[in-house]
PDB file of C-alpha atoms in Angstrom:
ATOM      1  CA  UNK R  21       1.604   9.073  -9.268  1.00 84.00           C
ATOM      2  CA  UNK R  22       0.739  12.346 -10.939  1.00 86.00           C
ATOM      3  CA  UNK R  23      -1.981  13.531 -13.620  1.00 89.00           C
ATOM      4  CA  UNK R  24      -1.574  16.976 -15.160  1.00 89.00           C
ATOM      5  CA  UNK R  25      -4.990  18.688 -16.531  1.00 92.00           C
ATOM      6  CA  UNK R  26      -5.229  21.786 -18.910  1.00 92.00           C
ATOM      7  CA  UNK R  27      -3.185  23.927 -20.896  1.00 92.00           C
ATOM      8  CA  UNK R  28      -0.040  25.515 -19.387  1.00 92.00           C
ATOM      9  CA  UNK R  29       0.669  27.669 -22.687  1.00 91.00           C
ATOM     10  CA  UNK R  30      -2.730  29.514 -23.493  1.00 91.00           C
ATOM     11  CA  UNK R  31      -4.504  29.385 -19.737  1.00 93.00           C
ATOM     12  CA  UNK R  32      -3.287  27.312 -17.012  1.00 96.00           C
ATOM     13  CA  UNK R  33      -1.918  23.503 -16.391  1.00 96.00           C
ATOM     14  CA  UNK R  34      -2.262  21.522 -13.757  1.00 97.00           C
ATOM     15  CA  UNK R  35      -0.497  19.038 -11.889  1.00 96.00           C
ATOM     16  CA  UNK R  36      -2.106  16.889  -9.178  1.00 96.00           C
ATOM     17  CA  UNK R  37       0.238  13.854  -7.412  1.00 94.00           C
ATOM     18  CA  UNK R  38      -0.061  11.333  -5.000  1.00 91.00           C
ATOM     19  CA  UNK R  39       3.003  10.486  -2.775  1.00 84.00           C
ATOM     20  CA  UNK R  40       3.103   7.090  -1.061  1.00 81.00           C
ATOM     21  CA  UNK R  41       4.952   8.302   2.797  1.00 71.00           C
ATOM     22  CA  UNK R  42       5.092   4.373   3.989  1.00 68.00           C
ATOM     23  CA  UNK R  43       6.767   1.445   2.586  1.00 71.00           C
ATOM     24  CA  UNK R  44       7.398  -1.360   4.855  1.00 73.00           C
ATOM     25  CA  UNK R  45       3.521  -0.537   5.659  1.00 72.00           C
ATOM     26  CA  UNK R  46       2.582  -0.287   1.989  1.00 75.00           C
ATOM     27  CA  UNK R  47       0.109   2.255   1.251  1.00 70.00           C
ATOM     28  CA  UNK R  48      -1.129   3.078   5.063  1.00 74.00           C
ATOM     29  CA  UNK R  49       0.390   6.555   4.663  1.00 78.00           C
ATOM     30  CA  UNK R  50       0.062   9.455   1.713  1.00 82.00           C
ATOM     31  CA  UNK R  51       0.159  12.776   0.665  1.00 85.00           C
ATOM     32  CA  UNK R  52      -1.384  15.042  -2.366  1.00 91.00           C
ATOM     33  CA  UNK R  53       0.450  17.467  -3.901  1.00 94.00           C
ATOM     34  CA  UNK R  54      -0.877  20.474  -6.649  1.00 97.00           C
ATOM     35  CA  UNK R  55       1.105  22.499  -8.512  1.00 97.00           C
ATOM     36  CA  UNK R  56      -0.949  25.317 -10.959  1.00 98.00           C
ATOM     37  CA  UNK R  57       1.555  26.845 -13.567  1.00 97.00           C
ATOM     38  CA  UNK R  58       1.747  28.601 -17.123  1.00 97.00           C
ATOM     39  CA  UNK R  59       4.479  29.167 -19.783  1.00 97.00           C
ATOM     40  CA  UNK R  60       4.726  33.104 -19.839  1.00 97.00           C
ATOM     41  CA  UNK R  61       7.334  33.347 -23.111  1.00 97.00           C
ATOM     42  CA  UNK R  62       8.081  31.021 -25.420  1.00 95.00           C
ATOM     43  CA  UNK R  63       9.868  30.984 -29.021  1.00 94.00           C
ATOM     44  CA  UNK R  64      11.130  28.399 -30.843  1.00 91.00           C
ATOM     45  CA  UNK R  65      14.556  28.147 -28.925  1.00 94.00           C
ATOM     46  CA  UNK R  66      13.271  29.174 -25.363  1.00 96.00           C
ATOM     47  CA  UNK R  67      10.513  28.768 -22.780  1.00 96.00           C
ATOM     48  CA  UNK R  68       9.942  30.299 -19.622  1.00 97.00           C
ATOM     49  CA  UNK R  69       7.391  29.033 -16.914  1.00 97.00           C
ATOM     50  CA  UNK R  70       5.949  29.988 -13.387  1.00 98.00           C
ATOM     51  CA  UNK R  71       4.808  27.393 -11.136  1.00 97.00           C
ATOM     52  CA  UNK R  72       3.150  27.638  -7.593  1.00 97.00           C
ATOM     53  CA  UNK R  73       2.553  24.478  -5.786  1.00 96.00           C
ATOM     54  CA  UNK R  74       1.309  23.783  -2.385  1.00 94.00           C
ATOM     55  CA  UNK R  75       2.934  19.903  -1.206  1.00 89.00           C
ATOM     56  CA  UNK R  76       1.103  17.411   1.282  1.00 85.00           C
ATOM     57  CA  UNK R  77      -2.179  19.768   1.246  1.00 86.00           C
ATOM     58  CA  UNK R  78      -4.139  16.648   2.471  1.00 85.00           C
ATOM     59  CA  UNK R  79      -2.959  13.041   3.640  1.00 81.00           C
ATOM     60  CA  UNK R  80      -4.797  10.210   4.789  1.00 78.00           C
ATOM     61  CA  UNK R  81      -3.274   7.303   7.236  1.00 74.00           C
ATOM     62  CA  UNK R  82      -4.614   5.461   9.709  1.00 60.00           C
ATOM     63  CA  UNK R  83      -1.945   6.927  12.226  1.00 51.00           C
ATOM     64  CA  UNK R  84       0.688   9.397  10.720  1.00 47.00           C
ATOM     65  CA  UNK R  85       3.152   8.540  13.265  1.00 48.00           C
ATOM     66  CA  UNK R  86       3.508   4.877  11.376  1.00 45.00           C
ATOM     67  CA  UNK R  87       5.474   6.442   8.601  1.00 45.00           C
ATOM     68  CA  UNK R  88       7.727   7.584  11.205  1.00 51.00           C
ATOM     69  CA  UNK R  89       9.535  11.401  11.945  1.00 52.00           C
ATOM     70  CA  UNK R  90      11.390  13.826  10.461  1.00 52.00           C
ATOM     71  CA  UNK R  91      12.605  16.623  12.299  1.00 54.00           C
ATOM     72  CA  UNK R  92      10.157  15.629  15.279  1.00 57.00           C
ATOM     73  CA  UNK R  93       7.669  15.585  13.210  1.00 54.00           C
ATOM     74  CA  UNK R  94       5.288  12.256  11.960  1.00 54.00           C
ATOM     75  CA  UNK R  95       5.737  12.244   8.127  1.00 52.00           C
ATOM     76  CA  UNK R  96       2.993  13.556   5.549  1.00 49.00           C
ATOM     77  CA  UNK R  97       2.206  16.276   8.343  1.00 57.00           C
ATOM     78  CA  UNK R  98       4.211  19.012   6.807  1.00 71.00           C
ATOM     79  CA  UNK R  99       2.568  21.122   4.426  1.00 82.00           C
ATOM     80  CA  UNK R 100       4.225  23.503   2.314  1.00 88.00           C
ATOM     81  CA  UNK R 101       3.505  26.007  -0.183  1.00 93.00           C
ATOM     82  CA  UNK R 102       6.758  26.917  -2.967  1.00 95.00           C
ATOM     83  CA  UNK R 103       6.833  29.101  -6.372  1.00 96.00           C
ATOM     84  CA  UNK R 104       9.587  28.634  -8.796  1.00 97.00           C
ATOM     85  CA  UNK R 105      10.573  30.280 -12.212  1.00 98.00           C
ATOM     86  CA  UNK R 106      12.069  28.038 -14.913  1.00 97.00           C
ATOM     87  CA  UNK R 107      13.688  28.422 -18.351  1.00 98.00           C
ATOM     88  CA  UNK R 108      14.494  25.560 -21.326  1.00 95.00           C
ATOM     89  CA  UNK R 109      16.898  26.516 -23.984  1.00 97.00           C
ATOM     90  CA  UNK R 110      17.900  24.878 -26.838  1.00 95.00           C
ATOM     91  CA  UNK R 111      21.932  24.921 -27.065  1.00 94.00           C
ATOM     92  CA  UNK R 112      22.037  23.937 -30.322  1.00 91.00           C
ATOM     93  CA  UNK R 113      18.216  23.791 -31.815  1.00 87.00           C
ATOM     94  CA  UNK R 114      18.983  22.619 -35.552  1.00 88.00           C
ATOM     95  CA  UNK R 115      21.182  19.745 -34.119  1.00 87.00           C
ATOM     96  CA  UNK R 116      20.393  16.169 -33.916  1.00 83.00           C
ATOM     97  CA  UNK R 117      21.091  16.807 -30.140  1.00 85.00           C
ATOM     98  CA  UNK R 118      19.829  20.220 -29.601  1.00 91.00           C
ATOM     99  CA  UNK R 119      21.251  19.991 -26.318  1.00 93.00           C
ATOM    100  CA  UNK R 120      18.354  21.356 -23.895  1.00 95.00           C
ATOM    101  CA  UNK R 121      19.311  23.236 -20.644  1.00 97.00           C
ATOM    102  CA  UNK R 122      16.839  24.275 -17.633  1.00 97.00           C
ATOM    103  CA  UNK R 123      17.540  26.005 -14.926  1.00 98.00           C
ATOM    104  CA  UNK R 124      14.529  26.951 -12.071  1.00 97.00           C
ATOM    105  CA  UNK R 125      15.007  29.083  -9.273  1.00 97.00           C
ATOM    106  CA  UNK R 126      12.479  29.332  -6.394  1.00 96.00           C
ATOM    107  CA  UNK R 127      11.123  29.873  -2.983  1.00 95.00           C
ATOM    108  CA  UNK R 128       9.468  27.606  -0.766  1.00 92.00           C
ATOM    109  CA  UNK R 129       8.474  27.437   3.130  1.00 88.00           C
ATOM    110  CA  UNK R 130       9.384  25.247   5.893  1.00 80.00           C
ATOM    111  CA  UNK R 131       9.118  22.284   7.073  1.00 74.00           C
ATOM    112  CA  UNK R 132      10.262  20.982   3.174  1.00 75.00           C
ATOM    113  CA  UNK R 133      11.823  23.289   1.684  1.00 80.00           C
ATOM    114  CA  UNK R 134      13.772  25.235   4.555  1.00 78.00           C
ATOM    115  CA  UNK R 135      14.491  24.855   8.296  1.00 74.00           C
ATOM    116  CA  UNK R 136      12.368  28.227   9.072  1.00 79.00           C
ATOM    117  CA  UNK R 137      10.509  30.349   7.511  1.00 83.00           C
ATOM    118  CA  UNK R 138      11.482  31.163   3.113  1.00 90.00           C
ATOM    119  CA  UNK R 139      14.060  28.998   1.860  1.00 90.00           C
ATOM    120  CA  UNK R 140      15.919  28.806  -1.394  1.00 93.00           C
ATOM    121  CA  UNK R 141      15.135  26.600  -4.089  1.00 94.00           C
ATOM    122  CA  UNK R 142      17.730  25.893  -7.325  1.00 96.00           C
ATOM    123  CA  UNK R 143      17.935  23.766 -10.064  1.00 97.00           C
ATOM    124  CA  UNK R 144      20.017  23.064 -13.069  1.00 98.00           C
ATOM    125  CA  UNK R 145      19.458  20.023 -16.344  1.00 97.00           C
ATOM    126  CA  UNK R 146      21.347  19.148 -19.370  1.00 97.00           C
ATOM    127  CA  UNK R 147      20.512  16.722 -21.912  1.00 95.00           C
ATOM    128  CA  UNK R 148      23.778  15.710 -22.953  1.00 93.00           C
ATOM    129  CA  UNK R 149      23.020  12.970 -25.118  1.00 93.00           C
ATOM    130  CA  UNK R 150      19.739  12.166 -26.435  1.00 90.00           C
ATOM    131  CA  UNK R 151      19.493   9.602 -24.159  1.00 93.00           C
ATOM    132  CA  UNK R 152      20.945  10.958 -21.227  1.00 96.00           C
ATOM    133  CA  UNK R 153      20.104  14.087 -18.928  1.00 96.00           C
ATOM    134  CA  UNK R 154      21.913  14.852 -15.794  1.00 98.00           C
ATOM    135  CA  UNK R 155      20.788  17.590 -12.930  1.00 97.00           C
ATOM    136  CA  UNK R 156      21.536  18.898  -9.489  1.00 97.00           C
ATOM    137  CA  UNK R 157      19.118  20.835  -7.333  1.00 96.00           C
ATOM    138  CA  UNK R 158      18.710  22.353  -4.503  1.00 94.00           C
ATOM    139  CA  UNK R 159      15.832  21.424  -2.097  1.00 85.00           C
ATOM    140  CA  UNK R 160      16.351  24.469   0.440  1.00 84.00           C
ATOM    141  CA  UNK R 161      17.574  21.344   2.694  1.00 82.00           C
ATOM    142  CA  UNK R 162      20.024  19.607   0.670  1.00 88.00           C
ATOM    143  CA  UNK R 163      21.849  19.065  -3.052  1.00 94.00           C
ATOM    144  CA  UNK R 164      20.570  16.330  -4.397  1.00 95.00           C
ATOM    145  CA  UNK R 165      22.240  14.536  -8.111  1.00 97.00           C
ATOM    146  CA  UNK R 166      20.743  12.765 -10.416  1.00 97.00           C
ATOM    147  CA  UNK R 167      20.645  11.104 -14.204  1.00 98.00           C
ATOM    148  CA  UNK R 168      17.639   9.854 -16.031  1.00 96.00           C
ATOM    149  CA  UNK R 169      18.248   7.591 -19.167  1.00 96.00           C
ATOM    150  CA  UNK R 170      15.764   7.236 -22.158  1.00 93.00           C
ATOM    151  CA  UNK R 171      16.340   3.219 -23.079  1.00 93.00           C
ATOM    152  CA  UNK R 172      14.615   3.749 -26.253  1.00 91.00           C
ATOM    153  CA  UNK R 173      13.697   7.523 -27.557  1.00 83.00           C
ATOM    154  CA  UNK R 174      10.244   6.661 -28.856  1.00 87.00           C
ATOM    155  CA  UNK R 175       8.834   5.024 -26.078  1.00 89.00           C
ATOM    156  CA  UNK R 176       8.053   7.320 -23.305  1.00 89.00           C
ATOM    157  CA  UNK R 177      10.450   5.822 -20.575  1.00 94.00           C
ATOM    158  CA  UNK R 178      13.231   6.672 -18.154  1.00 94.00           C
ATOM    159  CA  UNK R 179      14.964   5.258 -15.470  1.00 96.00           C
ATOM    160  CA  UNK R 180      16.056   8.041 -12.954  1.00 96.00           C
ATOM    161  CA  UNK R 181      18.948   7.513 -10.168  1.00 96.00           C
ATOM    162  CA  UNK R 182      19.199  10.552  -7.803  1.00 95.00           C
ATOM    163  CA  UNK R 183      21.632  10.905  -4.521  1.00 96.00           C
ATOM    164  CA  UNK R 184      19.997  12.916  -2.375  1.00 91.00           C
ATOM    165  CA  UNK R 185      21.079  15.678   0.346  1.00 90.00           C
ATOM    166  CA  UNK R 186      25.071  15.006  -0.682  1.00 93.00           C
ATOM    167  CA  UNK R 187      26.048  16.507   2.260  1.00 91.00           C
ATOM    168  CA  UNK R 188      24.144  15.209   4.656  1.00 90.00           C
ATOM    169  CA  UNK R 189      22.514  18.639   5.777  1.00 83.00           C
ATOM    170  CA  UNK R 190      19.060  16.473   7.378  1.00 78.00           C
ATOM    171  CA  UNK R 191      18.436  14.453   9.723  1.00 75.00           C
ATOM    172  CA  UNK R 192      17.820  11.363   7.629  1.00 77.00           C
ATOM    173  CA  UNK R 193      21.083  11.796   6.008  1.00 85.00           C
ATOM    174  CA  UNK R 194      21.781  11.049   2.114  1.00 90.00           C
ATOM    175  CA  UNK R 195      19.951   8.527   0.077  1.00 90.00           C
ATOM    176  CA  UNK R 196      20.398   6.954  -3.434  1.00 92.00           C
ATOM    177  CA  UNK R 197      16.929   7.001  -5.280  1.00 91.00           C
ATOM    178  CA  UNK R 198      16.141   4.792  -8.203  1.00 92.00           C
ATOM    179  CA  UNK R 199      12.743   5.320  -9.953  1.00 92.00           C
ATOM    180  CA  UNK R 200      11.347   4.385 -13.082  1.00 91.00           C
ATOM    181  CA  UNK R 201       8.842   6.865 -15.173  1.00 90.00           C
ATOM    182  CA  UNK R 202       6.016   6.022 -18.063  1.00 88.00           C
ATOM    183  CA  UNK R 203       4.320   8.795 -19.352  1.00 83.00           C
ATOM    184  CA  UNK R 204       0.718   8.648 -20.721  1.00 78.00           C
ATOM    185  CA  UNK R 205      -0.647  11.408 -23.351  1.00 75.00           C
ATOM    186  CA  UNK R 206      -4.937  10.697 -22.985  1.00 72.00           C
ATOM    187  CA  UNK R 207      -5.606  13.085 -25.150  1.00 69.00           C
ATOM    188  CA  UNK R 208      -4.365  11.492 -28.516  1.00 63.00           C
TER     189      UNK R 208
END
């Protein structure tokens, strides 16, 4: 669950999230992310963005250890801070399908984002339909896929299938995600 405050494009936006750690003990285990970041250019065929979040700043659980461990560790125990630059593009802006690209590139710190210390983080969209995006990124860990699909353009909905860590680079292996997203505008 996430809730983004404030204006990224004339002072700051931010992001706040809630990540559920534990599902076959629903809701005994979570984290809260934040993420602060601003669009630094912008024209009408471009935008480029800085971001600087800090992941699983604070948790609550009864006992972490009942979401189980990753790398030794109980889950929602790892806390770590990342910043990432990111551009859109329009391909083709006075399309139908303008064709949107983004590509972020960033840093983050272990345990999430790296096995030690600074790790790399990548990642690379395409809207190749109006209704359909595909991306791969890079977690610092693992290259994760995935393809969201829009079932109907003016209702603010997608259904999201990602297969994470490909090649099995951690120690819980790959995973097939399936999500589905509704977004809210308060403000209107």
């Amino acid at each position: 669950v996430a809730l983004g405050l404030g204006n990224a494009r004339d002072i700051l936006g931010l992001e706040l999230s809630y990540s559920l750690l534990c599902i076959r003990k629903f809701g005994r285990n979570g984290s809260f992310n934040a993420k602060v970041h601003r669009i630094v250019y912008s024209n009408p065929n471009t935008y480029i963005a800085t971001a600087i979040g800090w992941n699983n700043f604070a948790r609550h659980g009864k006992n972490d250890r009942d979401a189980g461990y990753y790398n030794g560790q109980p889950v929602g125990t790892p806390s770590s801070v990342y910043g990432v630059v990111s551009a859109y593009h329009f391909l083709n802006a006075k399309s139908a399908n303008p064709v949107p690209v983004n590509i972020s590139l960033g840093v983050g710190e272990a345990p999430l984002f790296s096995n030690s210390g600074l790790g790399i983080i990548a990642g690379a969209g395409i809207q190749v339909t109006p209704n359909i995006g595909v991306s791969t990124g890079w977690s610092g860990k693992g290259l994760n896929l995935g393809v969201s699909y829009l079932p109907v353009r003016t209702l603010p909905m997608s259904l999201n299938v990602i297969y994470g860590d490909v090649f099995r680079n951690t120690e819980s292996g790959s995973v097939l995600s399936f999500s589905l997203g509704y977004g809210f505008n308060l403000t209107d």
